[in-house]
């Protein structure tokens, strides 16, 4: 298994795809996806375009859908939810499909949706991702950070490093590019204070200005839920652990 880290979807190679793509948007899309599926959502359907979300979700029964839209860190008008994992409570999402569009994370999913396997990772479900990769042993793995409007994000890189550190450290994976070692080093430096790192990050600063400190604290937790979001068909994610149990 060879590991590659790409800080943004724009940085990924355009002439090939990995055997397994791991999409990361810690603040907050992949944290929201993991939380919603763990809380009982039937699926999460991701869109990079807001108009597409409204058009597709309109054909879904109103009582079985939730529209979750975020731009610039705030909820989109006309949507039921924004992009806060704290809103994905069981009584809100159980049995429903979450139609989701965000500033960055859903763009990253779109970039790699043609890969044979696509999963999403966040700090909260890191352990589930590690265990899946250890068992499946895909030949090539891309960790694709979502970044912020094309720029590098600390929080996505540290999550990639948290996963890669265990795989590389246990000799079950090789390093494919220098970014992997950089991500591991970042995680090793900050693993005892991920809340502090996320608050320093530029997107963390944006969320603090929007008074969303509780979101940051939640997103910085490690290994708190056992869930593995996996693409079932392009753009549609389900909990792989539930479908195989």
Short mmCIF file of C-alpha atoms in Angstrom, two decimals:
data_model
loop_
_atom_site.label_atom_id
_atom_site.label_comp_id
_atom_site.label_asym_id
_atom_site.label_seq_id
_atom_site.Cartn_x
_atom_site.Cartn_y
_atom_site.Cartn_z
CA UNK A 1 0.00 0.00 0.00
CA UNK A 2 1.49 3.31 -1.10
CA UNK A 3 0.23 6.52 0.49
CA UNK A 4 -0.04 9.95 -1.11
CA UNK A 5 -1.22 13.22 0.45
CA UNK A 6 -2.66 16.00 -1.70
CA UNK A 7 -3.54 19.16 0.17
CA UNK A 8 -6.35 20.21 -2.18
CA UNK A 9 -8.39 18.51 -4.92
CA UNK A 10 -6.67 20.81 -7.43
CA UNK A 11 -3.29 19.31 -6.46
CA UNK A 12 -4.24 15.74 -7.41
CA UNK A 13 -2.85 14.21 -10.64
CA UNK A 14 -5.21 14.59 -13.57
CA UNK A 15 -4.09 11.51 -15.52
CA UNK A 16 -4.93 8.78 -13.01
CA UNK A 17 -6.96 7.86 -9.94
CA UNK A 18 -6.08 5.86 -6.81
CA UNK A 19 -7.40 2.47 -5.84
CA UNK A 20 -8.81 4.20 -2.75
CA UNK A 21 -9.45 7.91 -2.26
CA UNK A 22 -9.78 9.22 1.29
CA UNK A 23 -11.47 12.62 1.25
CA UNK A 24 -10.86 14.84 4.28
CA UNK A 25 -12.59 18.05 5.34
CA UNK A 26 -12.28 18.16 9.11
CA UNK A 27 -13.87 21.63 9.36
CA UNK A 28 -16.50 20.47 8.69
CA UNK A 29 -17.96 18.43 5.82
CA UNK A 30 -16.45 15.00 6.48
CA UNK A 31 -17.07 15.41 10.22
CA UNK A 32 -20.69 16.20 9.44
CA UNK A 33 -20.98 13.24 7.05
CA UNK A 34 -19.58 10.82 9.63
CA UNK A 35 -21.80 12.21 12.39
CA UNK A 36 -24.96 12.09 10.28
CA UNK A 37 -24.42 8.48 9.20
CA UNK A 38 -23.53 7.40 12.73
CA UNK A 39 -26.70 9.10 14.01
CA UNK A 40 -28.87 7.11 11.61
CA UNK A 41 -29.08 9.01 8.34
CA UNK A 42 -29.98 6.69 5.45
CA UNK A 43 -27.28 8.25 3.25
CA UNK A 44 -25.50 11.50 2.52
CA UNK A 45 -25.68 12.74 -1.06
CA UNK A 46 -23.04 15.34 -1.82
CA UNK A 47 -23.21 18.14 -4.38
CA UNK A 48 -20.66 20.72 -5.43
CA UNK A 49 -23.39 22.85 -7.01
CA UNK A 50 -26.23 24.29 -4.95
CA UNK A 51 -28.74 24.37 -7.81
CA UNK A 52 -28.13 20.67 -8.47
CA UNK A 53 -28.83 19.92 -4.81
CA UNK A 54 -32.21 21.62 -4.91
CA UNK A 55 -33.15 20.04 -8.24
CA UNK A 56 -32.28 16.47 -7.21
CA UNK A 57 -33.63 16.67 -3.67
CA UNK A 58 -36.98 17.97 -4.92
CA UNK A 59 -37.80 14.49 -6.23
CA UNK A 60 -37.20 12.96 -2.78
CA UNK A 61 -40.14 12.71 -0.32
CA UNK A 62 -40.09 15.81 1.86
CA UNK A 63 -40.37 13.79 5.07
CA UNK A 64 -37.34 11.72 4.08
CA UNK A 65 -34.92 14.49 3.12
CA UNK A 66 -32.82 17.16 4.77
CA UNK A 67 -31.11 19.85 2.73
CA UNK A 68 -27.82 20.94 4.27
CA UNK A 69 -26.05 23.82 2.58
CA UNK A 70 -23.06 25.92 3.61
CA UNK A 71 -21.15 28.72 1.95
CA UNK A 72 -18.51 30.75 3.72
CA UNK A 73 -19.15 28.88 6.96
CA UNK A 74 -22.82 29.82 7.20
CA UNK A 75 -26.12 28.08 6.38
CA UNK A 76 -27.54 28.63 2.91
CA UNK A 77 -31.00 30.18 2.73
CA UNK A 78 -33.65 27.60 1.91
CA UNK A 79 -31.78 24.70 3.51
CA UNK A 80 -32.84 22.85 6.64
CA UNK A 81 -29.33 22.66 8.07
CA UNK A 82 -25.93 24.20 7.58
CA UNK A 83 -22.69 22.24 7.86
CA UNK A 84 -22.49 21.76 11.62
CA UNK A 85 -22.11 18.19 12.87
CA UNK A 86 -23.69 19.34 16.13
CA UNK A 87 -27.04 19.59 14.35
CA UNK A 88 -26.96 15.97 13.15
CA UNK A 89 -28.79 14.53 16.12
CA UNK A 90 -30.53 11.13 15.87
CA UNK A 91 -33.96 12.71 16.26
CA UNK A 92 -33.18 14.99 13.32
CA UNK A 93 -31.47 12.70 10.80
CA UNK A 94 -32.59 9.10 11.49
CA UNK A 95 -33.98 7.46 8.37
CA UNK A 96 -33.45 10.55 6.23
CA UNK A 97 -31.15 11.37 3.35
CA UNK A 98 -28.91 14.37 3.87
CA UNK A 99 -28.46 16.37 0.67
CA UNK A 100 -25.22 18.24 1.35
CA UNK A 101 -23.25 20.98 -0.33
CA UNK A 102 -20.33 22.82 1.26
CA UNK A 103 -17.71 25.35 0.24
CA UNK A 104 -14.86 22.85 -0.01
CA UNK A 105 -15.51 19.23 0.99
CA UNK A 106 -18.10 18.36 -1.62
CA UNK A 107 -15.77 19.68 -4.35
CA UNK A 108 -13.11 17.24 -3.20
CA UNK A 109 -15.57 14.35 -3.34
CA UNK A 110 -16.49 15.30 -6.90
CA UNK A 111 -12.84 15.26 -7.98
CA UNK A 112 -12.27 11.60 -6.99
CA UNK A 113 -15.77 10.13 -7.35
CA UNK A 114 -14.65 7.91 -10.26
CA UNK A 115 -12.10 6.09 -8.06
CA UNK A 116 -12.82 2.39 -7.39
CA UNK A 117 -13.26 3.14 -3.68
CA UNK A 118 -14.02 6.49 -2.06
CA UNK A 119 -14.25 6.94 1.70
CA UNK A 120 -14.30 10.02 3.91
CA UNK A 121 -12.20 10.65 6.99
CA UNK A 122 -12.26 13.03 9.92
CA UNK A 123 -10.60 12.95 13.31
CA UNK A 124 -13.76 11.57 14.89
CA UNK A 125 -13.74 8.40 12.72
CA UNK A 126 -9.97 8.06 12.23
CA UNK A 127 -9.82 4.60 13.82
CA UNK A 128 -12.46 3.20 11.45
CA UNK A 129 -10.49 4.49 8.45
CA UNK A 130 -7.21 3.02 9.71
CA UNK A 131 -8.79 -0.38 10.31
CA UNK A 132 -10.43 -0.40 6.88
CA UNK A 133 -7.20 0.43 5.08
CA UNK A 134 -5.25 -2.13 7.08
CA UNK A 135 -7.76 -4.80 6.09
CA UNK A 136 -8.43 -3.84 2.47
CA UNK A 137 -4.80 -3.07 1.58
CA UNK A 138 -5.52 -0.99 -1.57
CA UNK A 139 -2.42 -0.62 -3.72
CA UNK A 140 -2.57 3.17 -3.88
CA UNK A 141 -4.26 5.50 -1.40
CA UNK A 142 -4.75 9.23 -1.89
CA UNK A 143 -5.55 11.40 1.10
CA UNK A 144 -7.27 14.38 -0.51
CA UNK A 145 -7.61 17.45 1.65
CA UNK A 146 -10.40 19.84 0.83
CA UNK A 147 -8.52 22.98 1.77
CA UNK A 148 -10.22 26.35 1.60
CA UNK A 149 -11.07 27.67 -1.87
CA UNK A 150 -7.99 26.03 -3.35
CA UNK A 151 -5.59 26.80 -0.50
CA UNK A 152 -3.88 24.52 2.03
CA UNK A 153 -5.61 23.70 5.33
CA UNK A 154 -3.79 22.60 8.47
CA UNK A 155 -6.75 20.60 9.81
CA UNK A 156 -7.03 18.35 6.75
CA UNK A 157 -3.29 17.70 6.67
CA UNK A 158 -3.08 16.80 10.35
CA UNK A 159 -5.92 14.30 9.91
CA UNK A 160 -4.14 12.70 6.95
CA UNK A 161 -1.04 12.51 9.12
CA UNK A 162 -2.98 10.92 11.99
CA UNK A 163 -4.04 8.09 9.69
CA UNK A 164 -0.78 7.76 7.77
CA UNK A 165 1.33 7.76 10.95
CA UNK A 166 -0.24 4.53 12.13
CA UNK A 167 -0.14 2.79 8.76
CA UNK A 168 3.49 3.75 8.09
CA UNK A 169 4.57 3.21 11.67
CA UNK A 170 3.23 -0.35 11.63
CA UNK A 171 5.00 -1.11 8.33
CA UNK A 172 1.78 -1.76 6.43
CA UNK A 173 2.28 1.15 4.03
CA UNK A 174 4.97 2.97 2.07
CA UNK A 175 5.36 6.70 1.51
CA UNK A 176 4.44 7.84 -1.98
CA UNK A 177 5.23 11.56 -1.75
CA UNK A 178 6.94 13.97 0.61
CA UNK A 179 3.60 15.41 1.70
CA UNK A 180 2.92 12.19 3.63
CA UNK A 181 5.98 12.73 5.83
CA UNK A 182 5.03 16.38 6.30
CA UNK A 183 1.54 15.39 7.39
CA UNK A 184 2.89 12.81 9.84
CA UNK A 185 5.30 15.37 11.31
CA UNK A 186 2.47 17.88 11.75
CA UNK A 187 0.37 15.30 13.57
CA UNK A 188 3.25 14.22 15.81
CA UNK A 189 3.85 17.85 16.78
CA UNK A 190 0.20 18.65 17.57
CA UNK A 191 -1.44 15.33 18.50
CA UNK A 192 -1.84 16.37 22.14
CA UNK A 193 -3.45 19.71 21.28
CA UNK A 194 -5.58 19.33 18.16
CA UNK A 195 -8.09 21.86 19.47
CA UNK A 196 -5.28 24.40 19.67
CA UNK A 197 -4.14 23.63 16.13
CA UNK A 198 -7.64 23.87 14.69
CA UNK A 199 -8.15 27.21 16.41
CA UNK A 200 -4.91 28.51 14.87
CA UNK A 201 -5.87 27.31 11.39
CA UNK A 202 -7.29 29.95 9.06
CA UNK A 203 -10.65 28.17 8.76
CA UNK A 204 -10.73 27.68 12.51
CA UNK A 205 -10.30 31.43 12.81
CA UNK A 206 -13.24 31.96 10.46
CA UNK A 207 -15.41 29.65 12.54
CA UNK A 208 -14.40 31.42 15.75
CA UNK A 209 -15.51 34.71 14.23
CA UNK A 210 -18.84 33.03 13.48
CA UNK A 211 -19.03 31.92 17.15
CA UNK A 212 -18.69 28.23 16.33
CA UNK A 213 -16.06 27.24 18.88
CA UNK A 214 -18.12 24.19 19.90
CA UNK A 215 -17.88 22.91 16.32
CA UNK A 216 -14.09 23.19 16.44
CA UNK A 217 -13.86 21.32 19.74
CA UNK A 218 -16.12 18.55 18.41
CA UNK A 219 -14.19 18.25 15.14
CA UNK A 220 -10.86 18.00 16.99
CA UNK A 221 -11.87 14.84 18.89
CA UNK A 222 -10.19 11.61 17.81
CA UNK A 223 -11.74 8.16 17.42
CA UNK A 224 -15.07 9.00 19.03
CA UNK A 225 -17.41 7.19 16.62
CA UNK A 226 -17.21 3.91 14.72
CA UNK A 227 -18.42 4.77 11.24
CA UNK A 228 -16.97 4.48 7.73
CA UNK A 229 -18.63 6.66 5.09
CA UNK A 230 -18.12 4.98 1.71
CA UNK A 231 -19.34 5.98 -1.73
CA UNK A 232 -22.08 3.61 -2.85
CA UNK A 233 -22.60 5.37 -6.19
CA UNK A 234 -21.23 8.71 -7.43
CA UNK A 235 -21.82 11.31 -4.75
CA UNK A 236 -23.83 9.02 -2.44
CA UNK A 237 -22.22 7.92 0.82
CA UNK A 238 -23.45 5.24 3.21
CA UNK A 239 -22.04 3.74 6.39
CA UNK A 240 -19.97 0.80 5.13
CA UNK A 241 -19.82 -0.71 8.61
CA UNK A 242 -23.61 -0.91 8.72
CA UNK A 243 -23.97 -2.41 5.23
CA UNK A 244 -21.45 -5.16 6.00
CA UNK A 245 -22.66 -6.02 9.50
#
